[in-house]
């Protein structure tokens, strides 16, 4: 008995229809959703040519009978809704009967299907204007084979990104579907290689299944130690896994939200998550896997053709629920954490300067409340004379020096282990030591890269970085560019990369993981301009390698920083645009102290 029918004009005119085949991954998403809608428990996908040459998906779902196979490629042909009101009780991913039609318009497609009851299968093929159909072997389930995507619209191929990027996007589709459907077996083969395999999780406990599947997708590194949230409220069921406060990766790419198993990009949900974390260490983002189940009438999927956006009927309520649950889980984990002594406190003592001033010298230090004293240690006139200033205090600025550089500079001290204070020309000159160091390294690295590539250091032991397979592909795809930055990365195992070399300028190997996470973010951004990526990646390397705020710096280092900054093309800010220096010149100081004769504002 056929189920597929054409939606009436009245119905489809109210559906947010439009482009569903933007790239191979958007096509794969539609096809996987069709298989899930058909109740499949096994979904096998195989692509060649990054999904452009061919993409085959085989499922063991309910299948179609011959009549339905003949109809399935037609526009607005669906078995999932009849009236517009059906959207209020929708339990399937599809509803507009457009995906197969849209794919058939831009590619050669063959759909072969058979129901469990049927003695014979059926097949329909569409190649341009030629549509043919006929009998096929009786294998229950459905196979869709798509070939030569965009063969008749070559301009659309131009919009595709590199093969590696498209492969990464394809793998992400499978990863997302796998997280939301732990009971379904997924395999994914690309260019003849088995890339992903997720065996069904059937422990009988839905939360445990989710937990295991999330670990299979994300890898142990990212999935280890996630906090569980499993709550049922009237009309809402929330299952989540989120990072504890002290274990967040440096990437926002590992956040997955599903509403009734549908992967969604929802600002409300994302904001609710971040609200719960409050102030985070800079650059850190929580991992989040959130499966939310709602009654079908509590949200609207008919907002966007890609069905990725949804609208909640009760936005505020959703926000409160998610943010409240995450905050409670974080508070609970914090309460359970063992109490440790803050390392910052301990290191103040350990790092104290070895040469404590002699009592006489100490007495000569500026008196008054500690707060008035500018930190570091006081420079006494005698000591000052003995200092070896080096090039930084040449009496006149060298040719081409920036406008702010008006020597001599006299180092006064360091505040908060973050700012360096100098006197220059009767005024006060302040440097943010981290921003300044970042800028210097950034320009150094840029220079090295422009002259054939950054110097690289081989690591004795490769640094393992666990990532979802989709992210691994994206990073590997850019390995040439990364090599120019001084990195060498190779695939390692199922879920990982090995970083085997890092830029020579990069001091701390333990920051490599953070950096790889940042690179993943930059790469998965659809507007990945080559130049932006390069700028961001170099800026990130510079940022990680630079002296940190909180490093104690002595005079010599302070002068060196100043001197190097002077040679930068743009020393006024760090590569991320944050201010690196501040000055209060002599007039400004006089004015601020309302000295008689001060130049008025
Ligand atoms: P929609 O999913 O919005 O209904 P599609 O164009 O994706 O529209 O699919 C059209 C119809 O073809 C579906 O309604 C369904 O009846 C049938 N169909 C598509 N893929 C499958 C599949 N893998 N298994 C069974 N039926 C399918
Ligand atoms: Mg569909």
Coordinates of C-alpha atoms and ligand atoms in Angstrom, one line a residue:
X1 CA 0.0 0.0 0.0
X2 CA 1.6 3.3 -1.0
X3 CA 2.1 5.9 1.7
X4 CA 3.6 8.8 -0.2
X5 CA 1.4 11.5 -1.5
X6 CA 1.9 15.0 -2.9
X7 CA 1.3 17.8 -0.4
X8 CA -1.4 20.2 -1.5
X9 CA -0.3 23.6 -2.5
X10 CA -2.0 25.1 0.5
X11 CA 0.2 23.0 2.8
X12 CA 3.6 23.3 1.0
X13 CA 3.2 27.0 0.5
X14 CA 3.4 27.4 4.3
X15 CA 6.5 25.3 4.7
X16 CA 9.9 26.9 5.0
X17 CA 11.2 25.2 1.8
X18 CA 14.3 26.0 -0.1
X19 CA 17.8 24.8 -0.8
X20 CA 18.6 21.5 1.0
X21 CA 21.7 20.6 -1.1
X22 CA 24.3 23.1 -0.4
X23 CA 27.2 20.7 -0.1
X24 CA 27.7 16.9 0.1
X25 CA 27.2 17.0 3.9
X26 CA 23.8 18.8 3.7
X27 CA 22.7 16.0 1.3
X28 CA 24.0 13.3 3.6
X29 CA 22.1 14.9 6.5
X30 CA 18.8 14.6 4.7
X31 CA 19.5 11.0 3.6
X32 CA 20.5 9.9 7.1
X33 CA 17.4 11.5 8.5
X34 CA 15.3 9.6 5.9
X35 CA 16.9 6.4 7.1
X36 CA 16.2 7.2 10.7
X37 CA 12.7 8.2 9.9
X38 CA 12.3 4.8 8.3
X39 CA 13.3 3.2 11.6
X40 CA 16.7 2.0 10.5
X41 CA 19.0 0.3 13.1
X42 CA 21.9 0.0 10.7
X43 CA 23.1 2.8 8.5
X44 CA 26.1 2.4 6.2
X45 CA 27.5 5.3 4.3
X46 CA 30.3 5.3 1.7
X47 CA 31.6 8.2 -0.2
X48 CA 34.2 8.8 -2.9
X49 CA 35.5 12.2 -4.2
X50 CA 34.5 13.9 -0.9
X51 CA 30.9 13.0 -1.6
X52 CA 30.8 14.7 -4.9
X53 CA 31.7 11.7 -7.1
X54 CA 29.5 9.3 -5.3
X55 CA 27.6 8.8 -2.0
X56 CA 25.8 5.7 -1.1
X57 CA 23.7 5.1 2.0
X58 CA 22.3 1.7 2.8
X59 CA 19.7 1.3 5.6
X60 CA 17.7 -1.5 7.1
X61 CA 14.6 0.6 7.7
X62 CA 11.0 -0.1 6.7
X63 CA 11.6 0.5 3.0
X64 CA 9.1 1.5 0.3
X65 CA 6.9 -0.4 -1.9
X66 CA 7.0 0.0 -5.7
X67 CA 4.4 2.7 -5.8
X68 CA 6.2 4.8 -3.2
X69 CA 9.6 4.3 -4.9
X70 CA 8.1 5.7 -8.1
X71 CA 6.8 8.7 -6.2
X72 CA 9.6 9.5 -3.9
X73 CA 11.6 11.7 -6.2
X74 CA 8.7 14.0 -6.9
X75 CA 8.4 17.5 -5.4
X76 CA 6.4 17.8 -2.2
X77 CA 6.0 14.0 -2.1
X78 CA 6.1 12.8 1.5
X79 CA 4.6 10.1 3.7
X80 CA 5.2 12.1 6.8
X81 CA 2.5 14.8 6.9
X82 CA -0.8 15.5 5.2
X83 CA -2.0 18.7 6.7
X84 CA -0.2 21.7 8.1
X85 CA -1.5 20.9 11.6
X86 CA 0.4 17.6 11.5
X87 CA 3.5 19.6 12.2
X88 CA 2.3 19.9 15.8
X89 CA 2.6 16.2 16.4
X90 CA 5.6 15.6 14.1
X91 CA 7.8 12.7 15.2
X92 CA 9.9 12.5 12.1
X93 CA 12.9 14.5 10.8
X94 CA 11.4 15.0 7.3
X95 CA 8.1 16.6 6.5
X96 CA 8.4 18.7 3.3
X97 CA 9.0 16.0 0.7
X98 CA 11.8 18.0 -0.9
X99 CA 15.1 16.3 -0.2
X100 CA 15.0 13.6 -2.7
X101 CA 13.5 15.9 -5.3
X102 CA 16.2 18.5 -4.7
X103 CA 19.0 15.9 -4.9
X104 CA 17.6 14.6 -8.1
X105 CA 17.7 18.1 -9.5
X106 CA 21.4 18.5 -9.1
X107 CA 22.8 14.9 -9.3
X108 CA 22.2 11.5 -10.7
X109 CA 20.3 9.5 -8.1
X110 CA 19.1 5.9 -7.8
X111 CA 16.8 4.8 -5.0
X112 CA 16.3 1.1 -4.5
X113 CA 13.9 -0.1 -1.8
X114 CA 11.9 -3.0 -0.5
X115 CA 9.6 -3.5 2.4
X116 CA 9.8 -6.5 4.7
X117 CA 6.6 -7.9 3.4
X118 CA 7.3 -7.4 -0.3
X119 CA 8.6 -10.3 -2.5
X120 CA 10.2 -7.8 -4.9
X121 CA 12.1 -4.7 -4.6
X122 CA 11.9 -1.6 -6.8
X123 CA 14.3 1.0 -8.1
X124 CA 14.0 4.5 -9.6
X125 CA 16.8 6.3 -11.4
X126 CA 16.9 9.9 -12.3
X127 CA 19.6 11.4 -14.6
X128 CA 18.6 14.9 -15.8
X129 CA 15.4 14.5 -17.7
X130 CA 15.6 10.7 -17.9
X131 CA 13.7 9.0 -15.2
X132 CA 13.4 5.2 -15.3
X133 CA 12.2 2.6 -12.8
X134 CA 12.0 -1.2 -12.6
X135 CA 12.2 -4.2 -10.3
X136 CA 15.2 -4.8 -8.0
X137 CA 16.3 -7.6 -5.6
X138 CA 14.1 -8.0 -2.6
X139 CA 16.5 -6.8 0.1
X140 CA 14.5 -5.1 2.9
X141 CA 15.5 -1.5 3.5
X142 CA 16.6 1.3 1.2
X143 CA 19.7 2.2 -0.7
X144 CA 20.2 5.6 -2.1
X145 CA 23.1 6.1 -4.5
X146 CA 23.9 9.7 -5.6
X147 CA 26.6 10.3 -8.3
X148 CA 28.2 13.4 -9.8
X149 CA 26.8 16.0 -7.5
X150 CA 26.3 19.4 -9.2
X151 CA 27.2 17.8 -12.6
X152 CA 24.6 20.0 -14.3
X153 CA 25.3 23.1 -12.2
X154 CA 29.1 23.4 -12.3
X155 CA 29.1 26.8 -10.7
X156 CA 27.9 25.2 -7.5
X157 CA 31.0 23.1 -7.3
X158 CA 33.0 26.3 -7.2
X159 CA 31.4 27.0 -3.8
X160 CA 32.7 23.8 -2.3
X161 CA 35.7 24.0 -0.1
X162 CA 38.7 21.6 -0.2
X163 CA 38.1 17.9 -0.2
X164 CA 39.4 17.7 3.4
X165 CA 36.9 20.3 4.6
X166 CA 34.0 18.6 2.8
X167 CA 35.1 15.2 4.2
X168 CA 35.2 16.6 7.7
X169 CA 31.7 18.0 7.3
X170 CA 30.5 14.6 6.1
X171 CA 32.0 12.8 9.0
X172 CA 30.4 15.4 11.4
X173 CA 27.0 14.5 10.0
X174 CA 27.5 10.9 11.0
X175 CA 29.0 11.9 14.4
X176 CA 26.0 14.0 15.2
X177 CA 23.5 11.4 14.1
X178 CA 25.4 8.8 16.1
X179 CA 25.3 10.8 19.3
X180 CA 21.6 11.4 19.1
X181 CA 20.9 7.8 18.2
X182 CA 23.1 5.5 20.3
X183 CA 21.0 2.4 19.5
X184 CA 21.7 2.7 15.8
X185 CA 24.8 1.2 14.2
X186 CA 26.6 3.6 11.9
X187 CA 29.6 2.9 9.6
X188 CA 31.2 5.5 7.4
X189 CA 33.7 4.8 4.7
X190 CA 35.5 7.5 2.7
X191 CA 37.7 7.0 -0.3
X192 CA 37.9 3.3 0.4
X193 CA 38.9 3.7 4.1
X194 CA 36.8 2.8 7.1
X195 CA 36.6 6.1 8.9
X196 CA 33.9 5.6 11.5
X197 CA 32.2 2.7 13.1
X198 CA 29.8 3.1 16.0
X199 CA 28.4 -0.2 17.2
X200 CA 24.9 0.0 18.8
X201 CA 24.7 0.8 22.5
X202 CA 22.0 -1.3 24.0
X203 CA 22.6 -1.4 27.7
X204 CA 19.0 -0.9 28.5
X205 CA 19.8 2.4 30.2
X206 CA 19.4 5.4 27.9
X207 CA 21.8 7.6 29.7
X208 CA 24.5 5.1 29.8
X209 CA 24.0 4.5 26.1
X210 CA 24.4 8.2 25.4
X211 CA 27.5 8.4 27.6
X212 CA 29.1 5.5 25.8
X213 CA 28.3 6.8 22.4
X214 CA 29.5 10.3 23.3
X215 CA 32.8 8.8 24.3
X216 CA 33.0 6.8 21.1
X217 CA 32.5 10.0 19.1
X218 CA 34.5 12.5 21.1
X219 CA 37.4 10.3 22.2
X220 CA 38.4 9.7 25.8
X221 CA 40.3 12.9 26.2
X222 CA 37.2 15.2 25.6
X223 CA 34.6 12.8 27.0
X224 CA 36.5 11.7 30.1
X225 CA 35.1 13.2 33.3
X226 CA 32.0 14.9 31.8
X227 CA 29.3 15.6 34.4
X228 CA 26.0 13.8 33.9
X229 CA 22.6 15.5 33.9
X230 CA 19.5 13.3 33.6
X231 CA 16.3 15.0 34.6
X232 CA 12.7 14.6 33.7
X233 CA 10.3 17.5 34.3
X234 CA 6.7 17.8 33.1
X235 CA 6.9 18.0 29.3
X236 CA 10.7 18.0 29.2
X237 CA 13.4 15.4 29.5
X238 CA 17.0 16.5 29.5
X239 CA 20.0 14.3 29.2
X240 CA 23.3 16.1 29.2
X241 CA 27.0 15.7 29.6
X242 CA 29.1 18.8 30.3
X243 CA 32.6 19.7 31.2
X244 CA 33.5 20.3 34.8
X245 CA 34.8 23.8 35.5
X246 CA 38.4 22.7 35.7
X247 CA 38.5 20.7 32.5
X248 CA 37.3 22.7 29.5
X249 CA 39.0 22.5 26.1
X250 CA 40.1 25.5 24.2
X251 CA 37.5 25.0 21.5
X252 CA 33.9 25.8 21.1
X253 CA 33.6 23.0 18.5
X254 CA 32.5 20.3 20.9
X255 CA 29.0 21.4 21.7
X256 CA 26.1 19.3 20.5
X257 CA 22.5 20.2 21.1
X258 CA 19.6 18.0 20.0
X259 CA 15.9 18.6 20.4
X260 CA 13.9 15.4 19.8
X261 CA 17.1 14.0 18.3
X262 CA 17.3 16.8 15.8
X263 CA 20.7 18.5 15.8
X264 CA 20.0 22.2 16.3
X265 CA 21.9 25.4 16.5
X266 CA 20.1 27.3 19.1
X267 CA 21.3 30.6 20.6
X268 CA 19.0 30.2 23.6
X269 CA 20.5 26.8 24.5
X270 CA 24.0 27.9 23.9
X271 CA 23.6 31.1 26.0
X272 CA 21.9 29.0 28.8
X273 CA 25.0 26.8 28.8
X274 CA 27.5 29.7 29.0
X275 CA 25.4 31.5 31.6
X276 CA 25.8 28.4 33.9
X277 CA 29.6 28.6 33.6
X278 CA 29.7 32.3 34.4
X279 CA 33.2 33.7 34.1
X280 CA 35.4 31.2 32.3
X281 CA 39.2 31.2 31.9
X282 CA 39.8 33.0 28.7
X283 CA 39.6 30.8 25.6
X284 CA 38.0 27.9 27.4
X285 CA 34.7 26.4 26.3
X286 CA 32.6 23.6 27.8
X287 CA 32.1 20.3 26.0
X288 CA 28.4 19.8 25.9
X289 CA 26.2 17.0 24.6
X290 CA 22.6 17.8 25.2
X291 CA 19.6 15.6 24.3
X292 CA 16.4 17.4 25.0
X293 CA 13.0 15.9 24.5
X294 CA 9.9 18.0 24.3
X295 CA 6.4 17.6 23.1
X296 CA 6.3 18.3 19.4
X297 CA 4.0 21.3 19.9
X298 CA 6.6 23.0 22.3
X299 CA 8.8 24.1 19.4
X300 CA 8.6 24.9 15.7
X301 CA 10.9 23.3 13.2
X302 CA 9.3 25.0 10.3
X303 CA 11.7 28.0 10.5
X304 CA 14.6 27.2 8.2
X305 CA 15.0 24.9 5.2
X306 CA 18.0 23.1 6.7
X307 CA 15.8 22.4 9.8
X308 CA 18.7 23.2 12.0
X309 CA 17.1 26.2 13.5
X310 CA 14.1 25.8 15.7
X311 CA 11.9 28.1 17.7
X312 CA 10.8 27.3 21.2
X313 CA 7.3 28.3 22.2
X314 CA 8.7 29.1 25.7
X315 CA 12.2 30.5 25.1
X316 CA 12.6 31.8 28.7
X317 CA 11.6 28.6 30.2
X318 CA 14.0 26.5 28.1
X319 CA 16.8 28.9 29.0
X320 CA 16.1 28.7 32.7
X321 CA 15.8 24.9 32.7
X322 CA 19.1 24.3 30.9
X323 CA 21.1 26.9 32.6
X324 CA 19.7 25.9 36.0
X325 CA 20.5 22.2 35.5
X326 CA 24.0 22.8 34.3
X327 CA 24.7 25.3 37.1
X328 CA 23.5 22.7 39.7
X329 CA 25.7 20.0 38.2
X330 CA 28.7 22.3 38.3
X331 CA 28.0 23.3 41.9
X332 CA 27.6 19.7 42.9
X333 CA 30.9 18.7 41.3
X334 CA 32.6 21.6 43.0
X335 CA 31.3 20.6 46.4
X336 CA 32.6 17.1 45.8
X337 CA 36.1 18.2 44.7
X338 CA 38.9 17.8 47.1
X339 CA 40.2 21.0 48.7
X340 CA 43.7 21.9 47.4
X341 CA 46.0 24.8 48.1
X342 CA 45.8 27.4 45.4
X343 CA 49.1 27.0 43.5
X344 CA 49.3 30.8 42.8
X345 CA 49.6 31.5 46.6
X346 CA 52.4 28.9 47.0
X347 CA 54.4 30.2 44.1
X348 CA 54.6 33.8 45.4
X349 CA 56.8 32.5 48.2
X350 CA 58.8 30.1 46.0
X351 CA 59.5 32.8 43.4
X352 CA 60.5 35.5 45.8
X353 CA 63.7 37.3 44.5
X354 CA 66.8 35.8 45.9
X355 CA 68.5 39.1 46.5
X356 CA 66.4 40.6 49.3
X357 CA 67.5 44.2 49.8
X358 CA 69.8 44.9 52.8
X359 CA 68.1 46.5 55.7
X360 CA 69.6 49.9 54.9
X361 CA 68.4 49.7 51.4
X362 CA 65.0 48.6 52.5
X363 CA 64.7 51.6 54.8
X364 CA 65.5 53.9 51.9
X365 CA 62.5 52.7 49.9
X366 CA 59.7 55.1 49.5
X367 CA 57.7 55.1 52.7
X368 CA 53.9 55.3 53.0
X369 CA 51.3 52.7 52.6
X370 CA 52.2 49.7 50.4
X371 CA 49.5 50.6 48.0
X372 CA 51.4 53.6 46.8
X373 CA 54.5 51.7 46.0
X374 CA 54.7 50.7 42.4
X375 CA 55.6 47.1 42.9
X376 CA 58.7 45.2 41.8
X377 CA 61.5 46.8 43.9
X378 CA 62.6 50.3 44.3
X379 CA 65.4 51.6 42.2
X380 CA 67.8 53.6 44.1
X381 CA 69.8 56.4 42.5
X382 CA 73.0 54.4 42.8
X383 CA 71.6 51.2 41.5
X384 CA 70.0 53.1 38.7
X385 CA 73.4 54.4 37.5
X386 CA 74.8 50.9 37.5
X387 CA 72.1 49.4 35.4
X388 CA 73.1 48.2 32.0
X389 CA 70.4 49.7 29.9
X390 CA 71.4 48.3 26.6
X391 CA 70.0 49.6 23.3
X392 CA 66.6 50.4 24.7
X393 CA 67.8 53.6 26.4
X394 CA 69.9 55.0 23.6
X395 CA 69.5 58.7 24.1
X396 CA 67.8 59.4 20.8
X397 CA 65.3 57.3 19.0
X398 CA 66.7 55.4 16.0
X399 CA 65.5 56.2 12.6
X400 CA 62.1 54.7 11.8
X401 CA 61.3 54.3 15.5
X402 CA 57.6 54.6 16.3
X403 CA 56.1 57.9 17.6
X404 CA 55.7 56.6 21.1
X405 CA 59.3 55.7 21.4
X406 CA 61.0 58.7 23.1
X407 CA 64.0 57.5 25.1
X408 CA 65.4 57.5 27.6
X409 CA 63.1 55.0 29.4
X410 CA 63.6 54.2 33.0
X411 CA 62.1 51.0 34.3
X412 CA 60.2 51.7 37.5
X413 CA 58.7 48.3 38.2
X414 CA 56.1 45.7 37.6
X415 CA 52.5 45.7 38.9
X416 CA 50.4 42.7 39.3
X417 CA 53.1 40.7 37.5
X418 CA 51.3 41.9 34.4
X419 CA 52.2 45.5 33.7
X420 CA 55.6 47.1 33.3
X421 CA 56.0 50.7 34.3
X422 CA 58.6 53.1 32.8
X423 CA 59.3 56.7 33.1
X424 CA 59.9 58.4 29.8
X425 CA 60.4 62.1 29.2
X426 CA 58.9 63.0 32.5
X427 CA 55.7 61.0 31.7
X428 CA 54.6 57.5 32.7
X429 CA 54.7 54.7 30.2
X430 CA 52.9 51.4 30.8
X431 CA 53.2 48.1 29.0
X432 CA 50.9 45.1 29.2
X433 CA 53.7 42.5 29.2
X434 CA 51.6 39.7 27.7
X435 CA 50.1 41.8 24.9
X436 CA 53.6 43.3 24.1
X437 CA 55.3 39.9 24.0
X438 CA 52.5 38.5 21.9
X439 CA 52.9 41.3 19.4
X440 CA 56.7 40.8 19.2
X441 CA 56.4 37.0 18.6
X442 CA 53.6 37.4 16.2
X443 CA 55.7 39.7 14.0
X444 CA 58.7 37.4 14.3
X445 CA 56.7 34.4 13.3
X446 CA 55.0 36.3 10.4
X447 CA 58.5 37.2 9.3
X448 CA 59.8 33.7 9.4
X449 CA 56.7 32.4 7.5
X450 CA 57.1 35.0 4.8
X451 CA 60.6 33.9 4.4
X452 CA 59.8 30.3 3.7
X453 CA 58.3 28.9 6.9
X454 CA 58.6 29.1 10.7
X455 CA 61.5 27.3 12.4
X456 CA 60.3 24.0 13.8
X457 CA 61.4 21.8 16.6
X458 CA 60.9 18.1 16.6
X459 CA 59.4 16.7 19.7
X460 CA 61.1 13.7 21.4
X461 CA 57.7 12.3 22.3
X462 CA 54.8 13.2 20.1
X463 CA 51.9 15.0 21.8
X464 CA 48.7 13.0 21.5
X465 CA 45.5 15.0 20.9
X466 CA 42.2 13.2 21.0
X467 CA 39.5 14.6 18.7
X468 CA 36.4 13.5 16.9
X469 CA 37.3 12.0 13.6
X470 CA 35.7 14.8 11.7
X471 CA 38.0 17.3 13.4
X472 CA 41.0 15.1 12.7
X473 CA 40.3 15.2 9.0
X474 CA 40.0 18.9 9.0
X475 CA 43.3 19.4 10.8
X476 CA 45.1 16.9 8.6
X477 CA 43.7 18.5 5.5
X478 CA 45.5 21.7 6.5
X479 CA 48.7 19.9 7.5
X480 CA 50.7 21.8 4.7
X481 CA 49.6 25.1 6.1
X482 CA 50.3 24.0 9.6
X483 CA 53.8 22.9 8.6
X484 CA 54.5 26.4 7.4
X485 CA 53.6 27.5 10.9
X486 CA 56.1 25.0 12.3
X487 CA 53.7 22.2 13.2
X488 CA 53.8 18.6 12.1
X489 CA 50.7 16.5 12.7
X490 CA 50.0 12.9 11.8
X491 CA 46.9 10.8 12.2
X492 CA 47.1 8.5 15.2
X493 CA 44.6 5.7 16.0
X494 CA 40.8 6.1 15.8
X495 CA 40.3 9.4 17.4
X496 CA 43.5 11.2 17.4
X497 CA 46.4 13.2 16.1
X498 CA 50.0 13.1 17.1
X499 CA 51.8 16.5 17.0
X500 CA 55.4 15.6 16.2
X501 CA 56.9 19.1 15.8
X502 CA 56.0 22.5 17.1
X503 CA 57.2 26.0 16.2
X504 CA 60.7 26.7 17.6
X505 CA 59.4 29.8 19.3
X506 CA 56.7 27.8 21.0
X507 CA 57.9 27.4 24.6
X508 CA 55.4 25.3 26.4
X509 CA 54.6 21.9 24.9
X510 CA 51.7 21.5 27.2
X511 CA 49.9 24.3 25.4
X512 CA 49.9 22.4 22.1
X513 CA 46.6 20.7 22.8
X514 CA 44.9 24.1 23.4
X515 CA 46.4 25.4 20.2
X516 CA 45.1 22.4 18.2
X517 CA 41.7 23.0 19.6
X518 CA 41.8 26.6 18.5
X519 CA 42.9 25.5 15.1
X520 CA 39.9 23.2 14.9
X521 CA 37.6 26.1 15.6
X522 CA 39.2 28.3 13.0
X523 CA 39.0 25.4 10.4
X524 CA 35.4 24.5 11.1
X525 CA 34.3 28.1 10.6
X526 CA 32.6 28.2 7.2
X527 CA 34.1 31.6 6.4
X528 CA 37.5 30.2 6.7
X529 CA 39.5 32.7 4.7
X530 CA 43.0 31.5 4.2
X531 CA 44.4 34.8 5.5
X532 CA 42.2 34.8 8.6
X533 CA 43.2 31.3 9.5
X534 CA 46.8 32.2 9.0
X535 CA 46.5 35.4 11.1
X536 CA 44.6 33.6 13.8
X537 CA 46.8 30.6 14.0
X538 CA 49.9 32.7 14.1
X539 CA 48.4 35.0 16.7
X540 CA 47.4 31.9 18.7
X541 CA 50.9 30.5 18.5
X542 CA 52.3 33.9 19.5
X543 CA 49.8 34.2 22.3
X544 CA 50.6 30.8 23.8
X545 CA 54.3 31.2 23.4
X546 CA 54.5 34.7 24.8
X547 CA 55.4 35.6 28.3
X548 CA 52.3 35.3 30.4
X549 CA 50.7 37.9 32.4
X550 CA 51.8 36.7 35.9
X551 CA 55.4 36.0 34.9
X552 CA 57.7 37.9 37.1
X553 CA 60.0 40.1 34.9
X554 CA 63.2 41.8 35.9
X555 CA 64.6 45.0 34.5
X556 CA 66.6 43.4 31.9
X557 CA 63.7 41.5 30.5
X558 CA 61.5 44.7 30.7
X559 CA 64.0 46.7 28.7
X560 CA 64.4 43.9 26.2
X561 CA 60.6 43.8 25.6
X562 CA 60.5 47.5 25.1
X563 CA 63.3 47.4 22.7
X564 CA 61.8 44.6 20.6
X565 CA 58.4 46.3 20.6
X566 CA 59.9 49.3 19.2
X567 CA 60.9 47.3 16.1
X568 CA 57.4 46.0 15.5
X569 CA 55.3 47.3 12.7
X570 CA 52.4 47.9 15.0
X571 CA 53.5 47.8 18.7
X572 CA 50.4 49.5 20.0
X573 CA 48.3 46.4 20.3
X574 CA 48.5 42.6 20.5
X575 CA 47.6 40.6 17.3
X576 CA 44.1 40.1 18.7
X577 CA 43.7 43.8 18.9
X578 CA 44.1 44.3 22.6
X579 CA 46.0 47.4 23.8
X580 CA 49.7 46.8 24.5
X581 CA 50.6 50.2 25.9
X582 CA 49.3 53.2 27.7
X583 CA 51.1 56.5 28.3
X584 CA 50.5 59.6 30.5
X585 CA 52.9 62.2 29.2
X586 CA 54.4 65.0 31.3
X587 CA 51.7 67.5 30.5
X588 CA 49.0 65.0 31.2
X589 CA 50.5 64.1 34.6
X590 CA 50.7 67.8 35.5
X591 CA 47.2 68.4 34.4
X592 CA 45.9 65.5 36.4
X593 CA 47.6 66.8 39.5
X594 CA 46.2 70.2 38.7
X595 CA 49.6 71.8 38.9
X596 CA 49.8 75.5 38.4
X597 CA 50.6 76.3 34.8
X598 CA 49.6 72.8 33.6
X599 CA 48.4 72.9 30.0
X600 CA 44.6 72.8 30.3
X601 CA 42.5 70.1 28.7
Ligands
LIG1 P1 10.5 14.0 3.5 O1 11.5 13.3 4.3 O2 10.4 15.4 3.9 O3 9.2 13.3 3.5 P2 12.1 13.3 1.2 O4 12.2 13.9 -0.1 O5 13.3 13.2 2.1 O6 10.9 14.0 2.0 O7 11.6 11.8 1.1 C1 10.4 11.6 0.4 C2 9.7 10.3 0.9 O8 10.5 9.2 0.5 C3 9.6 10.2 2.4 O9 8.5 10.8 2.9 C4 9.6 8.7 2.6 O10 8.3 8.2 2.5 C5 10.4 8.1 1.4 N1 11.8 7.8 1.8 C6 12.9 8.5 1.6 N2 14.0 7.9 2.1 C7 13.5 6.7 2.6 C8 14.2 5.6 3.3 N3 15.5 5.6 3.5 N4 13.4 4.6 3.7 C9 12.1 4.6 3.5 N5 11.4 5.6 2.9 C10 12.1 6.6 2.4
LIG2 MG1 13.5 13.6 4.2

